[in-house]
Amino acid sequence: MNITVTAERPENDQVVAKLTVPAAEVDKAVAKAYRDIARKYAFQGFRRGRAPRPVIDGIVGRAAVLAQATEDLMNDVQPEMFNELDIVPIGRPDYGEDSVAVVEHEDFSVTATISVPPTCELDSYDAPAINMPPDEPTDAEVEQQVEQLLSYHVTYEDDDTDRACAEGDTVVVDAVDKEGADSLAGTDRQLTLDTNYLPKEYVEGIVGMRPGETKDIEWTRSHGDHEHRIAVAVTLKGLKKAVEPELTDDFAKKNFGFDTVDAFKDAVKEEIGEDKVNTLPHLKEDRVVEAIGEHLQLEEVPEAYGNQVFNELANEVLSRLQRQGMSLDMYLAARQIKSDEFIDDLRKQADERARQSLALDALARHLDIEATEDDIKGEFENAGVKDVSKSMKEFTEGGQMPAIRESIRRTKAVRWLVENATVTVVDEIAERRAEAEERQDAE
């Protein structure tokens, strides 16, 4: 469709665009509206679809016809307007309360106010410096993986030490739900006091208890504008200590299928090396994007843009769970996560993704990165679509091509960061293990 679009520079995260549709396109829209109404309604004395304009005007009203023509026309030209402006809108454009209907045989002009993501700057456009694990497996990584595999064979026995329990301990409790704590209730429940799996307040309430002691633990949780009270009565019945198996040749053969411990460790090392080939490139991308996001000069992500990113992220999570044959309720129950905790975490992730996306947009502008037609075509080819030209046409007609170009520019910005980042190789596993040993020695 032949339209004219002019726009001012974005201001206050909005683009104000003047859209003009030629009279010829207006007349097509009006004619289509009459045809649609003639087919939709039965007019006495005329076959469906054959009622003339004067009859339709007399019964439906010409104003109603022009209103439908206007709506149809705007639905058709709106995607083209987005393409012309090369913007990814947030929500629907605002055409104002005083927007008028089309007039047959006349050009149609309207002003659209379109919300868009904010245009931001970075306090530094230099490629960041990041740490990365070695390309080859390290002894610390092998030992950690071996310990993880051995942990699956850990058994627990009573710990008769006369002491109060501490965070990280494994304990046995009886818990009675007094209010809102049904998921925590039970008899002879063996728990590891870890806030990654249990509510922080629950763990903090149990820490310090001694075997035989009973205690009421209460806290509140916010859910929207409401506060929910949670109360549970806990009796600490005992402490457990982990008994780790000794890694011997016999144990390696019986449980892992290797004749010797060395053969088992060699296999673990090989698996880590193969895994690094696939994971390290993605890890590097994640780290450079995280680093550049910290340079974004923006105090707070605008609510509308934050909500849009949140909805995108939520849809991704739900789609992933669906592919795994799991509902959201099943996922939350399996991980003992409350729905409000899940939403709060998702909002934090969305805020981080929004900031990183805006940082990549700023970097792309600074580097004058463009999305060429060849880039766009390659994007569709890499997606494995059967008819690239047809898909590109559909995306263009749907106003989705600006989003494709935006994605390409961001991808190129990430590639630049990966190629130019200063990398320091650090055996992070060894460092963390050394820090943990120092803390244990200090205690």
GROMACS .gro file of C-alpha atoms in nm:
model
  443
    1MET     CA    1   0.000   0.000   0.000
    2ASN     CA    2   0.127   0.345  -0.087
    3ILE     CA    3   0.130   0.550   0.235
    4THR     CA    4   0.331   0.843   0.366
    5VAL     CA    5   0.473   0.842   0.718
    6THR     CA    6   0.670   1.116   0.886
    7ALA     CA    7   0.779   1.116   1.248
    8GLU     CA    8   0.956   1.331   1.500
    9ARG     CA    9   1.250   1.202   1.703
   10PRO     CA   10   1.138   0.984   1.996
   11GLU     CA   11   1.066   1.190   2.305
   12ASN     CA   12   0.964   1.056   2.645
   13ASP     CA   13   0.974   0.702   2.499
   14GLN     CA   14   0.714   0.794   2.236
   15VAL     CA   15   0.716   0.847   1.862
   16VAL     CA   16   0.464   1.091   1.716
   17ALA     CA   17   0.398   0.996   1.356
   18LYS     CA   18   0.187   1.165   1.085
   19LEU     CA   19   0.028   0.902   0.862
   20THR     CA   20  -0.130   0.989   0.527
   21VAL     CA   21  -0.322   0.738   0.314
   22PRO     CA   22  -0.398   0.834  -0.051
   23ALA     CA   23  -0.759   0.881  -0.159
   24ALA     CA   24  -0.738   0.577  -0.388
   25GLU     CA   25  -0.662   0.350  -0.090
   26VAL     CA   26  -0.942   0.516   0.108
   27ASP     CA   27  -1.189   0.440  -0.170
   28LYS     CA   28  -1.079   0.076  -0.174
   29ALA     CA   29  -1.139   0.052   0.200
   30VAL     CA   30  -1.485   0.208   0.171
   31ALA     CA   31  -1.581  -0.026  -0.115
   32LYS     CA   32  -1.460  -0.325   0.088
   33ALA     CA   33  -1.663  -0.212   0.390
   34TYR     CA   34  -1.981  -0.198   0.178
   35ARG     CA   35  -1.909  -0.546   0.036
   36ASP     CA   36  -1.843  -0.692   0.383
   37ILE     CA   37  -2.165  -0.546   0.526
   38ALA     CA   38  -2.369  -0.663   0.227
   39ARG     CA   39  -2.240  -1.018   0.279
   40LYS     CA   40  -2.274  -1.011   0.657
   41TYR     CA   41  -2.637  -0.897   0.683
   42ALA     CA   42  -2.956  -1.002   0.503
   43PHE     CA   43  -3.131  -0.701   0.348
   44GLN     CA   44  -3.494  -0.766   0.259
   45GLY     CA   45  -3.551  -0.781  -0.115
   46PHE     CA   46  -3.185  -0.841  -0.200
   47ARG     CA   47  -2.970  -1.152  -0.216
   48ARG     CA   48  -2.694  -1.165   0.043
   49GLY     CA   49  -2.404  -0.959  -0.084
   50ARG     CA   50  -2.615  -0.774  -0.344
   51ALA     CA   51  -2.762  -0.484  -0.145
   52PRO     CA   52  -2.673  -0.148  -0.305
   53ARG     CA   53  -2.507   0.133  -0.116
   54PRO     CA   54  -2.820   0.349  -0.069
   55VAL     CA   55  -3.001   0.060   0.099
   56ILE     CA   56  -2.704  -0.007   0.329
   57ASP     CA   57  -2.676   0.364   0.411
   58GLY     CA   58  -3.046   0.379   0.495
   59ILE     CA   59  -3.044   0.078   0.728
   60VAL     CA   60  -2.691   0.058   0.870
   61GLY     CA   61  -2.600   0.422   0.830
   62ARG     CA   62  -2.322   0.572   0.620
   63ALA     CA   63  -2.136   0.681   0.935
   64ALA     CA   64  -2.117   0.319   1.050
   65VAL     CA   65  -1.985   0.211   0.709
   66LEU     CA   66  -1.716   0.478   0.713
   67ALA     CA   67  -1.626   0.386   1.072
   68GLN     CA   68  -1.572   0.025   0.967
   69ALA     CA   69  -1.374   0.137   0.662
   70THR     CA   70  -1.154   0.349   0.888
   71GLU     CA   71  -1.091   0.063   1.128
   72ASP     CA   72  -1.015  -0.180   0.845
   73LEU     CA   73  -0.785   0.072   0.678
   74MET     CA   74  -0.591   0.137   0.999
   75ASN     CA   75  -0.551  -0.235   1.064
   76ASP     CA   76  -0.405  -0.268   0.715
   77VAL     CA   77  -0.171   0.031   0.722
   78GLN     CA   78  -0.055   0.006   1.083
   79PRO     CA   79   0.199  -0.273   1.017
   80GLU     CA   80   0.332  -0.078   0.719
   81MET     CA   81   0.369   0.228   0.940
   82PHE     CA   82   0.580   0.026   1.184
   83ASN     CA   83   0.793  -0.098   0.895
   84GLU     CA   84   0.841   0.253   0.756
   85LEU     CA   85   0.944   0.387   1.095
   86ASP     CA   86   1.142   0.071   1.178
   87ILE     CA   87   1.011   0.063   1.534
   88VAL     CA   88   0.899  -0.214   1.766
   89PRO     CA   89   0.593  -0.068   1.942
   90ILE     CA   90   0.485  -0.123   2.300
   91GLY     CA   91   0.112  -0.185   2.290
   92ARG     CA   92  -0.123  -0.026   2.039
   93PRO     CA   93  -0.071   0.326   1.899
   94ASP     CA   94  -0.285   0.606   2.034
   95TYR     CA   95  -0.468   0.790   1.755
   96GLY     CA   96  -0.626   1.041   1.989
   97GLU     CA   97  -0.981   1.088   2.106
   98ASP     CA   98  -1.065   1.325   1.820
   99SER     CA   99  -0.958   1.096   1.536
  100VAL     CA  100  -1.200   1.122   1.242
  101ALA     CA  101  -1.339   0.873   0.995
  102VAL     CA  102  -1.226   0.847   0.634
  103VAL     CA  103  -1.393   1.059   0.370
  104GLU     CA  104  -1.447   0.898   0.032
  105HIS     CA  105  -1.233   1.039  -0.253
  106GLU     CA  106  -1.009   1.224  -0.006
  107ASP     CA  107  -0.668   1.154   0.144
  108PHE     CA  108  -0.688   1.034   0.503
  109SER     CA  109  -0.445   1.174   0.760
  110VAL     CA  110  -0.406   1.083   1.124
  111THR     CA  111  -0.150   1.142   1.399
  112ALA     CA  112  -0.034   0.837   1.592
  113THR     CA  113   0.147   0.842   1.925
  114ILE     CA  114   0.342   0.519   1.958
  115SER     CA  115   0.512   0.401   2.277
  116VAL     CA  116   0.858   0.254   2.214
  117PRO     CA  117   1.147   0.128   2.428
  118PRO     CA  118   1.357   0.414   2.568
  119THR     CA  119   1.664   0.534   2.380
  120CYS     CA  120   1.951   0.504   2.627
  121GLU     CA  121   2.324   0.564   2.646
  122LEU     CA  122   2.610   0.376   2.808
  123ASP     CA  123   2.866   0.530   3.039
  124SER     CA  124   3.129   0.335   2.845
  125TYR     CA  125   3.123   0.183   2.497
  126ASP     CA  126   3.446  -0.010   2.544
  127ALA     CA  127   3.436  -0.386   2.520
  128PRO     CA  128   3.420  -0.525   2.875
  129ALA     CA  129   3.671  -0.735   3.064
  130ILE     CA  130   3.538  -1.072   3.182
  131ASN     CA  131   3.660  -1.388   3.349
  132MET     CA  132   3.617  -1.724   3.179
  133PRO     CA  133   3.690  -2.082   3.283
  134PRO     CA  134   3.974  -2.263   3.102
  135ASP     CA  135   3.893  -2.432   2.773
  136GLU     CA  136   4.030  -2.761   2.905
  137PRO     CA  137   3.897  -2.947   3.211
  138THR     CA  138   4.081  -2.871   3.533
  139ASP     CA  139   4.153  -3.099   3.828
  140ALA     CA  140   3.914  -2.896   4.043
  141GLU     CA  141   3.633  -2.933   3.790
  142VAL     CA  142   3.689  -3.309   3.771
  143GLU     CA  143   3.692  -3.342   4.150
  144GLN     CA  144   3.374  -3.139   4.184
  145GLN     CA  145   3.196  -3.353   3.926
  146VAL     CA  146   3.316  -3.671   4.094
  147GLU     CA  147   3.190  -3.544   4.431
  148GLN     CA  148   2.856  -3.460   4.272
  149LEU     CA  149   2.824  -3.812   4.136
  150LEU     CA  150   2.924  -3.960   4.470
  151SER     CA  151   2.664  -3.747   4.648
  152TYR     CA  152   2.393  -3.952   4.481
  153HIS     CA  153   2.518  -4.247   4.687
  154VAL     CA  154   2.539  -4.066   5.020
  155THR     CA  155   2.358  -4.227   5.313
  156TYR     CA  156   2.255  -4.062   5.639
  157GLU     CA  157   2.290  -4.181   5.996
  158ASP     CA  158   2.193  -4.028   6.329
  159ASP     CA  159   2.418  -3.753   6.455
  160ASP     CA  160   2.429  -3.790   6.835
  161THR     CA  161   2.639  -3.477   6.885
  162ASP     CA  162   2.490  -3.254   7.154
  163ARG     CA  163   2.460  -2.931   6.962
  164ALA     CA  164   2.216  -2.689   6.803
  165CYS     CA  165   2.150  -2.734   6.433
  166ALA     CA  166   2.304  -2.496   6.182
  167GLU     CA  167   2.223  -2.389   5.826
  168GLY     CA  168   2.318  -2.666   5.586
  169ASP     CA  169   2.253  -2.942   5.838
  170THR     CA  170   2.026  -3.235   5.761
  171VAL     CA  171   1.755  -3.271   6.025
  172VAL     CA  172   1.443  -3.474   6.099
  173VAL     CA  173   1.134  -3.277   6.203
  174ASP     CA  174   0.766  -3.312   6.274
  175ALA     CA  175   0.585  -3.007   6.135
  176VAL     CA  176   0.222  -2.914   6.198
  177ASP     CA  177   0.049  -2.668   5.966
  178LYS     CA  178  -0.112  -2.393   6.173
  179GLU     CA  179  -0.182  -2.153   5.885
  180GLY     CA  180  -0.082  -2.157   5.517
  181ALA     CA  181   0.201  -2.411   5.562
  182ASP     CA  182   0.046  -2.727   5.419
  183SER     CA  183   0.349  -2.796   5.195
  184LEU     CA  184   0.580  -2.795   5.499
  185ALA     CA  185   0.370  -3.019   5.723
  186GLY     CA  186   0.454  -3.383   5.787
  187THR     CA  187   0.593  -3.641   6.027
  188ASP     CA  188   0.956  -3.759   6.030
  189ARG     CA  189   1.044  -3.524   5.743
  190GLN     CA  190   1.414  -3.522   5.663
  191LEU     CA  191   1.522  -3.178   5.551
  192THR     CA  192   1.844  -3.011   5.452
  193LEU     CA  193   1.841  -2.659   5.593
  194ASP     CA  194   1.906  -2.483   5.265
  195THR     CA  195   1.725  -2.160   5.167
  196ASN     CA  196   1.752  -2.255   4.801
  197TYR     CA  197   1.487  -2.519   4.860
  198LEU     CA  198   1.305  -2.406   5.174
  199PRO     CA  199   1.158  -2.067   5.272
  200LYS     CA  200   1.429  -1.849   5.424
  201GLU     CA  201   1.215  -1.772   5.728
  202TYR     CA  202   1.152  -2.143   5.789
  203VAL     CA  203   1.521  -2.228   5.777
  204GLU     CA  204   1.611  -1.934   6.001
  205GLY     CA  205   1.344  -2.047   6.251
  206ILE     CA  206   1.481  -2.402   6.274
  207VAL     CA  207   1.849  -2.301   6.288
  208GLY     CA  208   1.958  -2.296   6.652
  209MET     CA  209   1.704  -2.554   6.771
  210ARG     CA  210   1.818  -2.863   6.961
  211PRO     CA  211   1.679  -3.216   6.933
  212GLY     CA  212   1.354  -3.251   7.129
  213GLU     CA  213   1.274  -2.879   7.111
  214THR     CA  214   0.939  -2.756   6.973
  215LYS     CA  215   0.896  -2.411   6.827
  216ASP     CA  216   0.628  -2.203   6.654
  217ILE     CA  217   0.762  -2.033   6.341
  218GLU     CA  218   0.563  -1.751   6.177
  219TRP     CA  219   0.617  -1.510   5.892
  220THR     CA  220   0.419  -1.320   5.629
  221ARG     CA  221   0.437  -1.319   5.251
  222SER     CA  222   0.320  -1.043   5.019
  223HIS     CA  223   0.099  -1.139   4.728
  224GLY     CA  224  -0.002  -0.832   4.533
  225ASP     CA  225  -0.160  -0.594   4.781
  226HIS     CA  226  -0.227  -0.868   5.036
  227GLU     CA  227  -0.021  -1.009   5.323
  228HIS     CA  228  -0.051  -1.380   5.395
  229ARG     CA  229   0.038  -1.522   5.738
  230ILE     CA  230   0.224  -1.852   5.748
  231ALA     CA  231   0.256  -2.044   6.074
  232VAL     CA  232   0.396  -2.388   6.149
  233ALA     CA  233   0.482  -2.575   6.470
  234VAL     CA  234   0.813  -2.762   6.439
  235THR     CA  235   0.958  -3.032   6.660
  236LEU     CA  236   1.322  -3.109   6.594
  237LYS     CA  237   1.349  -3.486   6.639
  238GLY     CA  238   1.715  -3.525   6.551
  239LEU     CA  239   2.016  -3.440   6.340
  240LYS     CA  240   2.160  -3.650   6.062
  241LYS     CA  241   2.512  -3.671   5.930
  242ALA     CA  242   2.603  -3.763   5.577
  243VAL     CA  243   2.813  -4.072   5.520
  244GLU     CA  244   2.994  -4.042   5.191
  245PRO     CA  245   3.107  -4.359   5.016
  246GLU     CA  246   3.475  -4.424   4.966
  247LEU     CA  247   3.571  -4.411   4.601
  248THR     CA  248   3.751  -4.738   4.535
  249ASP     CA  249   3.802  -4.946   4.225
  250ASP     CA  250   3.526  -5.181   4.339
  251PHE     CA  251   3.286  -4.891   4.402
  252ALA     CA  252   3.369  -4.735   4.062
  253LYS     CA  253   3.302  -5.065   3.886
  254LYS     CA  254   2.985  -5.149   4.076
  255ASN     CA  255   2.821  -4.807   4.051
  256PHE     CA  256   2.968  -4.642   3.742
  257GLY     CA  257   3.082  -4.931   3.524
  258PHE     CA  258   3.457  -4.851   3.520
  259ASP     CA  259   3.728  -5.097   3.625
  260THR     CA  260   3.934  -4.841   3.815
  261VAL     CA  261   3.900  -4.501   3.981
  262ASP     CA  262   4.143  -4.353   3.728
  263ALA     CA  263   3.932  -4.479   3.437
  264PHE     CA  264   3.623  -4.329   3.601
  265LYS     CA  265   3.794  -3.991   3.647
  266ASP     CA  266   3.927  -3.996   3.291
  267ALA     CA  267   3.572  -4.048   3.165
  268VAL     CA  268   3.447  -3.760   3.379
  269LYS     CA  269   3.725  -3.538   3.245
  270GLU     CA  270   3.637  -3.628   2.887
  271GLU     CA  271   3.270  -3.552   2.946
  272ILE     CA  272   3.353  -3.212   3.096
  273GLY     CA  273   3.572  -3.133   2.796
  274GLU     CA  274   3.294  -3.219   2.551
  275ASP     CA  275   3.047  -3.014   2.751
  276LYS     CA  276   3.277  -2.711   2.746
  277VAL     CA  277   3.284  -2.709   2.367
  278ASN     CA  278   2.910  -2.640   2.369
  279THR     CA  279   2.869  -2.433   2.685
  280LEU     CA  280   3.167  -2.195   2.691
  281PRO     CA  281   3.063  -1.992   2.382
  282HIS     CA  282   2.719  -1.935   2.534
  283LEU     CA  283   2.873  -1.855   2.872
  284LYS     CA  284   3.097  -1.593   2.709
  285GLU     CA  285   2.798  -1.434   2.539
  286ASP     CA  286   2.606  -1.427   2.867
  287ARG     CA  287   2.894  -1.266   3.052
  288VAL     CA  288   2.969  -0.992   2.799
  289VAL     CA  289   2.599  -0.905   2.778
  290GLU     CA  290   2.573  -0.897   3.157
  291ALA     CA  291   2.882  -0.677   3.172
  292ILE     CA  292   2.761  -0.427   2.910
  293GLY     CA  293   2.423  -0.411   3.084
  294GLU     CA  294   2.594  -0.270   3.392
  295HIS     CA  295   2.698   0.037   3.187
  296LEU     CA  296   2.339   0.131   3.096
  297GLN     CA  297   2.252   0.484   3.205
  298LEU     CA  298   1.894   0.428   3.313
  299GLU     CA  299   1.764   0.448   3.667
  300GLU     CA  300   1.445   0.248   3.613
  301VAL     CA  301   1.302   0.049   3.323
  302PRO     CA  302   0.974   0.213   3.208
  303GLU     CA  303   0.675   0.017   3.332
  304ALA     CA  304   0.523  -0.047   2.987
  305TYR     CA  305   0.847  -0.182   2.843
  306GLY     CA  306   0.916  -0.385   3.158
  307ASN     CA  307   0.572  -0.544   3.135
  308GLN     CA  308   0.625  -0.629   2.769
  309VAL     CA  309   0.956  -0.804   2.843
  310PHE     CA  310   0.798  -0.978   3.144
  311ASN     CA  311   0.518  -1.116   2.926
  312GLU     CA  312   0.769  -1.236   2.665
  313LEU     CA  313   0.976  -1.411   2.932
  314ALA     CA  314   0.668  -1.567   3.094
  315ASN     CA  315   0.554  -1.705   2.757
  316GLU     CA  316   0.899  -1.852   2.700
  317VAL     CA  317   0.892  -2.026   3.038
  318LEU     CA  318   0.542  -2.164   2.986
  319SER     CA  319   0.629  -2.286   2.636
  320ARG     CA  320   0.941  -2.459   2.766
  321LEU     CA  321   0.743  -2.631   3.042
  322GLN     CA  322   0.479  -2.736   2.790
  323ARG     CA  323   0.744  -2.895   2.569
  324GLN     CA  324   0.863  -3.087   2.875
  325GLY     CA  325   0.508  -3.205   2.944
  326MET     CA  326   0.489  -3.010   3.268
  327SER     CA  327   0.237  -2.754   3.391
  328LEU     CA  328   0.336  -2.447   3.590
  329ASP     CA  329   0.167  -2.589   3.901
  330MET     CA  330   0.370  -2.909   3.866
  331TYR     CA  331   0.691  -2.708   3.826
  332LEU     CA  332   0.622  -2.495   4.134
  333ALA     CA  333   0.526  -2.796   4.344
  334ALA     CA  334   0.836  -2.992   4.243
  335ARG     CA  335   1.061  -2.706   4.351
  336GLN     CA  336   0.851  -2.602   4.650
  337ILE     CA  337   0.817  -2.249   4.513
  338LYS     CA  338   0.521  -2.025   4.586
  339SER     CA  339   0.355  -1.857   4.288
  340ASP     CA  340   0.429  -1.507   4.421
  341GLU     CA  341   0.796  -1.599   4.467
  342PHE     CA  342   0.805  -1.731   4.111
  343ILE     CA  343   0.651  -1.411   3.974
  344ASP     CA  344   0.885  -1.190   4.177
  345ASP     CA  345   1.185  -1.381   4.044
  346LEU     CA  346   1.050  -1.362   3.690
  347ARG     CA  347   1.010  -0.986   3.721
  348LYS     CA  348   1.372  -0.953   3.833
  349GLN     CA  349   1.483  -1.158   3.534
  350ALA     CA  350   1.265  -0.945   3.304
  351ASP     CA  351   1.414  -0.624   3.442
  352GLU     CA  352   1.765  -0.759   3.385
  353ARG     CA  353   1.679  -0.872   3.030
  354ALA     CA  354   1.521  -0.533   2.952
  355ARG     CA  355   1.830  -0.345   3.071
  356GLN     CA  356   2.063  -0.571   2.876
  357SER     CA  357   1.852  -0.535   2.560
  358LEU     CA  358   1.856  -0.156   2.590
  359ALA     CA  359   2.232  -0.166   2.643
  360LEU     CA  360   2.278  -0.371   2.326
  361ASP     CA  361   2.057  -0.125   2.136
  362ALA     CA  362   2.276   0.162   2.258
  363LEU     CA  363   2.593  -0.020   2.156
  364ALA     CA  364   2.448  -0.104   1.814
  365ARG     CA  365   2.369   0.264   1.754
  366HIS     CA  366   2.715   0.368   1.869
  367LEU     CA  367   2.878   0.119   1.631
  368ASP     CA  368   2.639   0.209   1.343
  369ILE     CA  369   2.534  -0.155   1.320
  370GLU     CA  370   2.271  -0.220   1.053
  371ALA     CA  371   2.052  -0.514   0.957
  372THR     CA  372   2.091  -0.564   0.582
  373GLU     CA  373   1.852  -0.746   0.352
  374ASP     CA  374   2.105  -1.029   0.332
  375ASP     CA  375   2.110  -1.043   0.713
  376ILE     CA  376   1.731  -1.066   0.721
  377LYS     CA  377   1.722  -1.332   0.453
  378GLY     CA  378   1.988  -1.528   0.640
  379GLU     CA  379   1.783  -1.507   0.958
  380PHE     CA  380   1.489  -1.678   0.788
  381GLU     CA  381   1.714  -1.934   0.620
  382ASN     CA  382   1.876  -2.021   0.953
  383ALA     CA  383   1.528  -2.065   1.102
  384GLY     CA  384   1.472  -2.343   0.850
  385VAL     CA  385   1.156  -2.199   0.689
  386LYS     CA  386   1.056  -2.369   0.365
  387ASP     CA  387   0.968  -2.057   0.165
  388VAL     CA  388   1.192  -1.768   0.272
  389SER     CA  389   1.036  -1.511   0.039
  390LYS     CA  390   0.685  -1.599   0.150
  391SER     CA  391   0.777  -1.582   0.520
  392MET     CA  392   0.953  -1.249   0.475
  393LYS     CA  393   0.644  -1.112   0.299
  394GLU     CA  394   0.417  -1.234   0.580
  395PHE     CA  395   0.640  -1.078   0.847
  396THR     CA  396   0.648  -0.751   0.656
  397GLU     CA  397   0.271  -0.742   0.613
  398GLY     CA  398   0.230  -0.820   0.982
  399GLY     CA  399   0.458  -0.534   1.089
  400GLN     CA  400   0.705  -0.779   1.246
  401MET     CA  401   1.010  -0.697   1.035
  402PRO     CA  402   1.132  -0.420   1.270
  403ALA     CA  403   1.155  -0.680   1.546
  404ILE     CA  404   1.364  -0.902   1.317
  405ARG     CA  405   1.598  -0.613   1.238
  406GLU     CA  406   1.621  -0.526   1.607
  407SER     CA  407   1.717  -0.886   1.689
  408ILE     CA  408   1.983  -0.888   1.416
  409ARG     CA  409   2.138  -0.564   1.539
  410ARG     CA  410   2.151  -0.697   1.894
  411THR     CA  411   2.307  -1.023   1.776
  412LYS     CA  412   2.575  -0.830   1.588
  413ALA     CA  413   2.640  -0.619   1.897
  414VAL     CA  414   2.686  -0.935   2.104
  415ARG     CA  415   2.923  -1.072   1.840
  416TRP     CA  416   3.130  -0.752   1.860
  417LEU     CA  417   3.146  -0.782   2.238
  418VAL     CA  418   3.255  -1.145   2.218
  419GLU     CA  419   3.526  -1.066   1.964
  420ASN     CA  420   3.662  -0.762   2.150
  421ALA     CA  421   3.620  -0.848   2.517
  422THR     CA  422   3.929  -0.879   2.733
  423VAL     CA  423   3.926  -1.229   2.878
  424THR     CA  424   4.105  -1.347   3.190
  425VAL     CA  425   4.110  -1.724   3.228
  426VAL     CA  426   4.028  -1.823   3.585
  427ASP     CA  427   3.983  -2.168   3.737
  428GLU     CA  428   3.665  -2.055   3.913
  429ILE     CA  429   3.586  -2.392   4.063
  430ALA     CA  430   3.928  -2.411   4.227
  431GLU     CA  431   3.885  -2.057   4.364
  432ARG     CA  432   3.543  -2.134   4.512
  433ARG     CA  433   3.667  -2.456   4.669
  434ALA     CA  434   3.965  -2.273   4.823
  435GLU     CA  435   3.734  -2.002   4.961
  436ALA     CA  436   3.504  -2.266   5.111
  437GLU     CA  437   3.800  -2.437   5.279
  438GLU     CA  438   3.917  -2.106   5.425
  439ARG     CA  439   3.571  -2.042   5.570
  440GLN     CA  440   3.564  -2.388   5.723
  441ASP     CA  441   3.910  -2.336   5.875
  442ALA     CA  442   3.800  -1.999   6.013
  443GLU     CA  443   3.497  -2.158   6.178
   0.00000   0.00000   0.00000
